[in-house]
PDB file of C-alpha atoms in Angstrom:
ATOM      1  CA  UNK A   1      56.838-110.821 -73.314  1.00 93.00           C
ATOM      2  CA  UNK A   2      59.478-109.690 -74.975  1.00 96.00           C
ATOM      3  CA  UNK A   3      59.120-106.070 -76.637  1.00 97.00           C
ATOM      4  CA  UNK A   4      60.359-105.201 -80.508  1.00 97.00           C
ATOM      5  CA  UNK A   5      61.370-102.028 -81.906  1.00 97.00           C
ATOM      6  CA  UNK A   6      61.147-102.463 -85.629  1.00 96.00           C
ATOM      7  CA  UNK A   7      63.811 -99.677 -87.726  1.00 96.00           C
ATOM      8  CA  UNK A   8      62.907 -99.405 -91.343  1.00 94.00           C
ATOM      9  CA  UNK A   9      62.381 -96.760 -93.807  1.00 93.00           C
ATOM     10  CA  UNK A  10      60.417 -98.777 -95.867  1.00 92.00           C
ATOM     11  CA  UNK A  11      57.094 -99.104 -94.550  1.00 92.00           C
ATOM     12  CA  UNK A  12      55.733-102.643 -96.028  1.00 92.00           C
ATOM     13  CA  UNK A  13      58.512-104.533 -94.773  1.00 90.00           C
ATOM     14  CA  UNK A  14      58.106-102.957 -91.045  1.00 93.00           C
ATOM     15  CA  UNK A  15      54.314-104.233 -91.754  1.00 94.00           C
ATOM     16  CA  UNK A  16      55.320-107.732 -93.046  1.00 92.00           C
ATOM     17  CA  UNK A  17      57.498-108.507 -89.759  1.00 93.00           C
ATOM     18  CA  UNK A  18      54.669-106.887 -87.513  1.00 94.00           C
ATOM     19  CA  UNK A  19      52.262-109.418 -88.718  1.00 94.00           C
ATOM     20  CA  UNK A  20      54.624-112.393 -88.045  1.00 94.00           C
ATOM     21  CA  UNK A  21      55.730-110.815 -84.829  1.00 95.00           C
ATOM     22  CA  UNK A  22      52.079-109.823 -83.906  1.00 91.00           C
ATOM     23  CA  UNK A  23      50.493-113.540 -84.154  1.00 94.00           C
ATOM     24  CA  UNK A  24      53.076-114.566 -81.579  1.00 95.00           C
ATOM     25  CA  UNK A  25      51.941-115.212 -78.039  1.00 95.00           C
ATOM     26  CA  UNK A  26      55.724-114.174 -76.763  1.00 96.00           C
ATOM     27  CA  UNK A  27      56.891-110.869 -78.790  1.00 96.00           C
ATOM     28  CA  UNK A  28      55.321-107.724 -79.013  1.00 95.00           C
ATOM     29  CA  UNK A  29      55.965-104.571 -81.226  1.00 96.00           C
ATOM     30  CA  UNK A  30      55.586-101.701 -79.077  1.00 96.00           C
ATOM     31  CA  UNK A  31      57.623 -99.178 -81.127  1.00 96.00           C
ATOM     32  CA  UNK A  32      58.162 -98.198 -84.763  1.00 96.00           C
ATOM     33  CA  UNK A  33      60.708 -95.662 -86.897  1.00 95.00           C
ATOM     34  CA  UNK A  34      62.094 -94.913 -90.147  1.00 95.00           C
ATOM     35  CA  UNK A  35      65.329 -94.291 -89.106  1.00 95.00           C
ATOM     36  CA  UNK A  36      68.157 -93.939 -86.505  1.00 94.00           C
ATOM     37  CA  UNK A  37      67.493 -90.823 -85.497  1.00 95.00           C
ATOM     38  CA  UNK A  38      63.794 -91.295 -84.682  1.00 95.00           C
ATOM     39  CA  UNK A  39      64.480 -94.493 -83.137  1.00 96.00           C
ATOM     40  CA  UNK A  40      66.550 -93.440 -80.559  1.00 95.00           C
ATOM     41  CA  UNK A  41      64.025 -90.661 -80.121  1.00 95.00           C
ATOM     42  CA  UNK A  42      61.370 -93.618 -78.923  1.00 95.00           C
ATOM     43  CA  UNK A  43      63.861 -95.776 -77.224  1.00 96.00           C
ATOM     44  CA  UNK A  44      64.530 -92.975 -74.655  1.00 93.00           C
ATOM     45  CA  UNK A  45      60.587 -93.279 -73.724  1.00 94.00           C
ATOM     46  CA  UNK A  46      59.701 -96.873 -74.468  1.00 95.00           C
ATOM     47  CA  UNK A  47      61.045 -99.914 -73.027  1.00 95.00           C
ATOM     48  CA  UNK A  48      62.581-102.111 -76.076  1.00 97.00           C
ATOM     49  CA  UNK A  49      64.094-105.688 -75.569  1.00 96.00           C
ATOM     50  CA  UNK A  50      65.142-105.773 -78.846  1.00 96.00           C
ATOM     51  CA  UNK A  51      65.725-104.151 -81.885  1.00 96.00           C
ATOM     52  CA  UNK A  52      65.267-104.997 -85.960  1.00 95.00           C
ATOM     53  CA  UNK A  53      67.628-102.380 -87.436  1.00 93.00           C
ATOM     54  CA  UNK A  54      68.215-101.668 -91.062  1.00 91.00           C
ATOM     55  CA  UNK A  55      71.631-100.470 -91.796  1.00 87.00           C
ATOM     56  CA  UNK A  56      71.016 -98.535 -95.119  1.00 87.00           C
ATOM     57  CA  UNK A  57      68.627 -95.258 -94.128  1.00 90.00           C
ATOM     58  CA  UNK A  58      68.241 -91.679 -94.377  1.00 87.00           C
ATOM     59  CA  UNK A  59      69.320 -88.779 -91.782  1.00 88.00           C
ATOM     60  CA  UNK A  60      70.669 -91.188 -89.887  1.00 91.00           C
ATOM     61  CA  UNK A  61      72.000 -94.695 -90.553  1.00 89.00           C
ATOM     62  CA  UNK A  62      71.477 -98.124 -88.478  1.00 89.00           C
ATOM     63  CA  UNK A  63      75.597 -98.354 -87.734  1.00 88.00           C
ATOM     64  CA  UNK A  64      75.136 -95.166 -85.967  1.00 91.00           C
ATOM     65  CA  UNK A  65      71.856 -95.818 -84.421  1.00 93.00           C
ATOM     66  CA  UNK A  66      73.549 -99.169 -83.235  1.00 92.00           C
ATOM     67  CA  UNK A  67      76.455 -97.266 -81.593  1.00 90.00           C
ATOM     68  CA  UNK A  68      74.194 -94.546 -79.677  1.00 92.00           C
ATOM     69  CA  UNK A  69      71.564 -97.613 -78.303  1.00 92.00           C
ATOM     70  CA  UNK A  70      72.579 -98.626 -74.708  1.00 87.00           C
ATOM     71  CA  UNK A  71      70.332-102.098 -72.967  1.00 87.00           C
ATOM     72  CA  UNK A  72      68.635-103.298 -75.686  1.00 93.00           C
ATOM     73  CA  UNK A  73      69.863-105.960 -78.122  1.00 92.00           C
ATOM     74  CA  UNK A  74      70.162-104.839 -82.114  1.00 93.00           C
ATOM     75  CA  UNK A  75      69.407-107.381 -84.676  1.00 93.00           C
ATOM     76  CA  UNK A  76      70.616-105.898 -88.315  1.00 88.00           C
ATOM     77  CA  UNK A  77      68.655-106.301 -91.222  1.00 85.00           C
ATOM     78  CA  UNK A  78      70.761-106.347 -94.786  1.00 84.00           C
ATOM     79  CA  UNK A  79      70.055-107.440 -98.256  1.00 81.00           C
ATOM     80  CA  UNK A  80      73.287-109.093 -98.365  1.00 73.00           C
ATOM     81  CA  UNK A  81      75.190-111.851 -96.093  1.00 66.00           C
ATOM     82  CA  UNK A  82      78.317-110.154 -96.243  1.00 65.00           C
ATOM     83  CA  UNK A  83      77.454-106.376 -96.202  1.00 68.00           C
ATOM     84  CA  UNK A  84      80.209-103.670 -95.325  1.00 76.00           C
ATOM     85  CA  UNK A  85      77.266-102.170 -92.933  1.00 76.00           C
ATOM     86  CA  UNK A  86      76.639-104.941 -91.497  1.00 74.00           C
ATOM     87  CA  UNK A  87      80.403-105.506 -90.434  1.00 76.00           C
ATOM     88  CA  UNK A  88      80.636-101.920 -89.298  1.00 79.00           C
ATOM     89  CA  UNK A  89      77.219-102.034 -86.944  1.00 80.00           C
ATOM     90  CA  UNK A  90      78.613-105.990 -85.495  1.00 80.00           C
ATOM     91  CA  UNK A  91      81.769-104.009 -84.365  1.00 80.00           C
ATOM     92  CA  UNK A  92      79.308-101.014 -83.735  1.00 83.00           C
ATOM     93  CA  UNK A  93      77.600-103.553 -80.833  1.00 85.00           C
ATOM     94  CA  UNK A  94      75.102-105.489 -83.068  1.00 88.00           C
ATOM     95  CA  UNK A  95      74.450-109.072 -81.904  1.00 86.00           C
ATOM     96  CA  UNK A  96      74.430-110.196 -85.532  1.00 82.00           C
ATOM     97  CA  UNK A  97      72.384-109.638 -88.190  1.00 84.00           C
ATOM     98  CA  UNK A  98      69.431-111.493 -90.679  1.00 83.00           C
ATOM     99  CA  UNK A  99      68.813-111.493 -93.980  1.00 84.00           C
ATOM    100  CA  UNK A 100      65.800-109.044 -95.383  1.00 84.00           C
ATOM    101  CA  UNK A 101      64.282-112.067 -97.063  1.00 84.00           C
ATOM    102  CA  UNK A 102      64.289-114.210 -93.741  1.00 84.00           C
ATOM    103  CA  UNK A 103      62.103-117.087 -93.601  1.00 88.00           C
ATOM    104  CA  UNK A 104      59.550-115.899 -90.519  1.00 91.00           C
ATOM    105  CA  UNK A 105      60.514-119.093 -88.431  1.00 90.00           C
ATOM    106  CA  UNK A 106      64.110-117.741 -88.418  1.00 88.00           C
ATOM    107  CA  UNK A 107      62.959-114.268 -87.627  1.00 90.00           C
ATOM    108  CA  UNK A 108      61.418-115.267 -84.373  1.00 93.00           C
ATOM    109  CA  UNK A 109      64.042-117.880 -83.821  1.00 91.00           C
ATOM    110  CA  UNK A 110      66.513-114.816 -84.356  1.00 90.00           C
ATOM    111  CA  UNK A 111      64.580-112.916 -81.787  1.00 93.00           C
ATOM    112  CA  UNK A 112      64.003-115.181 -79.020  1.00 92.00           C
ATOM    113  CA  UNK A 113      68.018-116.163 -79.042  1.00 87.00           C
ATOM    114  CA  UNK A 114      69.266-112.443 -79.106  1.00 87.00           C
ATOM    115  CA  UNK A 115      66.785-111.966 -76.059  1.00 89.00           C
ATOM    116  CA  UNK A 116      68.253-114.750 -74.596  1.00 82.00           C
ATOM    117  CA  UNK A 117      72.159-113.461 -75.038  1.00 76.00           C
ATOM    118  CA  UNK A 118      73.190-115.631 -77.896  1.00 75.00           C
ATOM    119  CA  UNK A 119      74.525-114.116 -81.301  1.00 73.00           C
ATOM    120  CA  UNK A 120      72.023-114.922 -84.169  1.00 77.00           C
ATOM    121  CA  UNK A 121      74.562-115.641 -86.473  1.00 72.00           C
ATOM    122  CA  UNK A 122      77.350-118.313 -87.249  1.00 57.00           C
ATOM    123  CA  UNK A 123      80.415-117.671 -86.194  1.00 58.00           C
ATOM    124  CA  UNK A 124      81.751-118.932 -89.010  1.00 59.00           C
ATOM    125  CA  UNK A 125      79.516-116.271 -91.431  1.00 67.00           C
ATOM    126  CA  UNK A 126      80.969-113.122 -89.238  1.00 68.00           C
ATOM    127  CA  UNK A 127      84.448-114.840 -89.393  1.00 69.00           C
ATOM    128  CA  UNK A 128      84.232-114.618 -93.357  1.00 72.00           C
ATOM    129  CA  UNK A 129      82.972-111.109 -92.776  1.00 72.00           C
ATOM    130  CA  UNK A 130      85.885-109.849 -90.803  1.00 71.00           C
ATOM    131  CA  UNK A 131      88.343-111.685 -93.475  1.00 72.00           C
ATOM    132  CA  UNK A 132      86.371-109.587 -96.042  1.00 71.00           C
ATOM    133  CA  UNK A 133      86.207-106.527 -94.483  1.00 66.00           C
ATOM    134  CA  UNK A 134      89.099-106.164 -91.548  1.00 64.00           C
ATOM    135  CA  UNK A 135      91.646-105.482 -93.122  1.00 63.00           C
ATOM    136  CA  UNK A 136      90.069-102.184 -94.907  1.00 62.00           C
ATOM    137  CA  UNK A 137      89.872-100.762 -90.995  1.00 59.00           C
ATOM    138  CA  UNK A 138      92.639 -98.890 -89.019  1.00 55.00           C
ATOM    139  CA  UNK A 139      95.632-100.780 -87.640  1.00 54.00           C
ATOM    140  CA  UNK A 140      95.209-100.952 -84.014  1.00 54.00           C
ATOM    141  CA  UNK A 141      97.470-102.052 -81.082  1.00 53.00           C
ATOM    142  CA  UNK A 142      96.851-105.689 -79.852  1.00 51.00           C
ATOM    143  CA  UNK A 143      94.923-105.605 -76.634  1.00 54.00           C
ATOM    144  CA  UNK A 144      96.247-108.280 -74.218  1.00 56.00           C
ATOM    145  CA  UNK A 145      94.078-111.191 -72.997  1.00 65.00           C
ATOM    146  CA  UNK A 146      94.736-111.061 -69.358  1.00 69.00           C
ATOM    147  CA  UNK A 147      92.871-112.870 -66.646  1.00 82.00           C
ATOM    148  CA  UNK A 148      91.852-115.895 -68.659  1.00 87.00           C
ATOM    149  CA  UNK A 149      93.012-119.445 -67.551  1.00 90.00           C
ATOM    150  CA  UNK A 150      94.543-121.225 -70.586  1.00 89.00           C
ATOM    151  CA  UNK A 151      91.735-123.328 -71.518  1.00 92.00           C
ATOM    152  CA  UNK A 152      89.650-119.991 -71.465  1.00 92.00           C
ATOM    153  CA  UNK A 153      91.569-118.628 -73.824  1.00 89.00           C
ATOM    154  CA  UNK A 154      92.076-121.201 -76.010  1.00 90.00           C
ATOM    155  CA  UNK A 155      88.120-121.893 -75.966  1.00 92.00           C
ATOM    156  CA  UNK A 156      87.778-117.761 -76.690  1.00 90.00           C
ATOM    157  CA  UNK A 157      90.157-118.088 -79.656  1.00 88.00           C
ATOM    158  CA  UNK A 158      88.017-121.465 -81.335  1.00 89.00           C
ATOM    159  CA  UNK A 159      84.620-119.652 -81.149  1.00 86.00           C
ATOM    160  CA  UNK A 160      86.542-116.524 -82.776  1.00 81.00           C
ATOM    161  CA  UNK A 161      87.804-118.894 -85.466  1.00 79.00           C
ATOM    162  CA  UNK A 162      84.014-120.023 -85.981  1.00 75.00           C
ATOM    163  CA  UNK A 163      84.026-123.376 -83.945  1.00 81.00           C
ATOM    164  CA  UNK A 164      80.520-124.037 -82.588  1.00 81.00           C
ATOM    165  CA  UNK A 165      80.695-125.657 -79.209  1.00 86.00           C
ATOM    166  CA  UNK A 166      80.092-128.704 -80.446  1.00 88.00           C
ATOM    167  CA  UNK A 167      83.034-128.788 -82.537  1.00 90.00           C
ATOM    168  CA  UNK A 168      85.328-127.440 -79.925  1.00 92.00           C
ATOM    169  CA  UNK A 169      84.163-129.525 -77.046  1.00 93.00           C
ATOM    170  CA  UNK A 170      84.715-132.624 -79.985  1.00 94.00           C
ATOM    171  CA  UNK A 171      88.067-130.929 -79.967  1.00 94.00           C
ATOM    172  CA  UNK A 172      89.428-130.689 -76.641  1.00 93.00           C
ATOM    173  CA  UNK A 173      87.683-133.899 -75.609  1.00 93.00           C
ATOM    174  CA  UNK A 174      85.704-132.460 -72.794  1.00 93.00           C
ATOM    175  CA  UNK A 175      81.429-131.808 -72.647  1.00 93.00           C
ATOM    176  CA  UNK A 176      80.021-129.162 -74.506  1.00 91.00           C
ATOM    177  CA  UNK A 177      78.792-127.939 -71.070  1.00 92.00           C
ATOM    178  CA  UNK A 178      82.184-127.962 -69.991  1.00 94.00           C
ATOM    179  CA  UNK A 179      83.014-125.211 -73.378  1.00 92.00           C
ATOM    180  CA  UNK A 180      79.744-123.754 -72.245  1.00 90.00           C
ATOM    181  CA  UNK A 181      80.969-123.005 -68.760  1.00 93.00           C
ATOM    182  CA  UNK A 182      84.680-121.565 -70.174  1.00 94.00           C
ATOM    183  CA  UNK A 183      83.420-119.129 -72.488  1.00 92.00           C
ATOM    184  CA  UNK A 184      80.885-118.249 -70.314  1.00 90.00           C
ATOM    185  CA  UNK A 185      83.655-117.165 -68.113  1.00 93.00           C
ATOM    186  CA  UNK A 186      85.605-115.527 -70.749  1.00 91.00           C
ATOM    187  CA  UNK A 187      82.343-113.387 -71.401  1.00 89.00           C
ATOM    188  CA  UNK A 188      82.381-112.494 -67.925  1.00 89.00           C
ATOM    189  CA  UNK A 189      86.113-111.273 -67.584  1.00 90.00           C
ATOM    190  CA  UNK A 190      86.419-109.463 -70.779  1.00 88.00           C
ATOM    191  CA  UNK A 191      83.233-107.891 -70.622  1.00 83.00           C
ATOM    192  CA  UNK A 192      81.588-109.111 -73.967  1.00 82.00           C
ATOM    193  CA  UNK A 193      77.938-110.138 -74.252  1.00 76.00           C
ATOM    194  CA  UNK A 194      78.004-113.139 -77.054  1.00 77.00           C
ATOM    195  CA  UNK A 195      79.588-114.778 -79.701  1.00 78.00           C
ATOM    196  CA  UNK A 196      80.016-112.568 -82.106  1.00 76.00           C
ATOM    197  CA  UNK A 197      81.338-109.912 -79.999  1.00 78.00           C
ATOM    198  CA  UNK A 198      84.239-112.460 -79.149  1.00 83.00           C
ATOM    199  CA  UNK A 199      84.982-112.732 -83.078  1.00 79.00           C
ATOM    200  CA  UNK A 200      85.349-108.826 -83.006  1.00 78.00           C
ATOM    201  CA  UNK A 201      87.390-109.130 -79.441  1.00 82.00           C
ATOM    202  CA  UNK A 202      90.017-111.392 -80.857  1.00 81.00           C
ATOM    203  CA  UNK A 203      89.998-109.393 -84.328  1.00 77.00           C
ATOM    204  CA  UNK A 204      90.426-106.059 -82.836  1.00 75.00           C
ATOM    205  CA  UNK A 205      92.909-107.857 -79.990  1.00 78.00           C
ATOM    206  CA  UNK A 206      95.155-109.071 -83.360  1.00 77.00           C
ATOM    207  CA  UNK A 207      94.574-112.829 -81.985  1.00 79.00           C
ATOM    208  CA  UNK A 208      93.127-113.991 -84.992  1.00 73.00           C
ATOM    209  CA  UNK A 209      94.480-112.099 -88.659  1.00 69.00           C
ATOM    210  CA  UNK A 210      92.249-111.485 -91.350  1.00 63.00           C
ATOM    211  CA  UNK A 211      92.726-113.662 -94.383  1.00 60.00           C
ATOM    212  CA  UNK A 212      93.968-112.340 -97.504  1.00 53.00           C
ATOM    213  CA  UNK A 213      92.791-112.790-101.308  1.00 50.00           C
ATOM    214  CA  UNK A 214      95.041-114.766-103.126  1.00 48.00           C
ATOM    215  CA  UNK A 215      96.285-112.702-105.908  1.00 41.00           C
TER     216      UNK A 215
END
């Protein structure tokens, strides 16, 4: 079973995802809040796999909220694809984020993956997030990739550039379960939990530079 925490302020939304959450035989809702602050209230007494968090909320915001929650896995819920809250809670330690107006097969597809340790998101949508939003943040100094064989690294830097393992295993010739196996690895060694935290690895690293508008 795996247990949901939904984060809302607006109370008919929280009640449209806990009716498609609440006819499946795998997910349960076993906690509710309005807003950071009283979610993290509940999350220190009730066990939560995983969390639907919106980012825009009062007292205290879901970027926040994302930042303070340690174990379980934060799913962001935005009106927009390529919200500036939605960057900031991804770097905060989201797993990625869905659309408000989600069809409900997605939603529990969304779920189940995150559960599982995948990002719930394309790589390629964060990527055009970070080139939106990246270069607004604070310079920082590159952080070195050490420990990673070549091939790790150079599988770490396609899935930051929004390659799907598909495309890179088409690239380097080898089995997807080969790409599988490397970034696996990588995940391992640089202490990152999925895909999209790679994207903000090799952003914040300086091994892959936002794009700029022409103009």
């Amino acid at each position: 079973m795996i247990r949901v925490m939904l984060v809302d302020d607006q109370m008919l939304l929280r009640a449209g995802f806990r009716m498609v959450l609440g006819a499946q035989p795998d997910l349960e809702v076993v906690a509710e809040a309005g807003d950071g602050a009283e979610a993290l209230e509940k999350l220190a007494t009730t066990e939560v796999d995983v969390v639907l968090m919106d980012v825009r909320m009062p007292r205290m915001d879901g970027v926040e909220a994302t930042a303070r929650i340690d174990g379980p896995k934060v799913l962001i819920l935005t009106t927009f694809d390529l919200d500036e809250y939605a960057y900031a809670a991804i770097k905060a330690g989201a797993s990625g984020f869905l659309l408000k107006d989600v069809p409900p097969g997605d939603l529990l597809a969304a779920i189940r993956a995150v559960h599982a340790g995948d990002a719930v998101m394309a790589p390629s949508t964060l990527r055009r997030m970070f080139d939106r939003f990246a270069a607004q943040s604070p310079a920082k100094e590159p952080a070195p990739v050490s420990g990673l064989t070549p091939r790790e690294q150079e599988v770490l830097l396609m899935v930051a550039r929004g390659l799907s393992n598909l495309e890179i295993a088409a690239a380097l010739e080898v089995a997807e379960a080969t790409v599988k196996t490397h970034l696996g690895r990588s995940l391992a060694k640089l202490g990152l939990r999925d895909r999209a935290q790679v994207v903000v690895y090799a952003y914040e690293a300086g091994l892959v530079i936002p794009s700029r508008p022409n103009g």
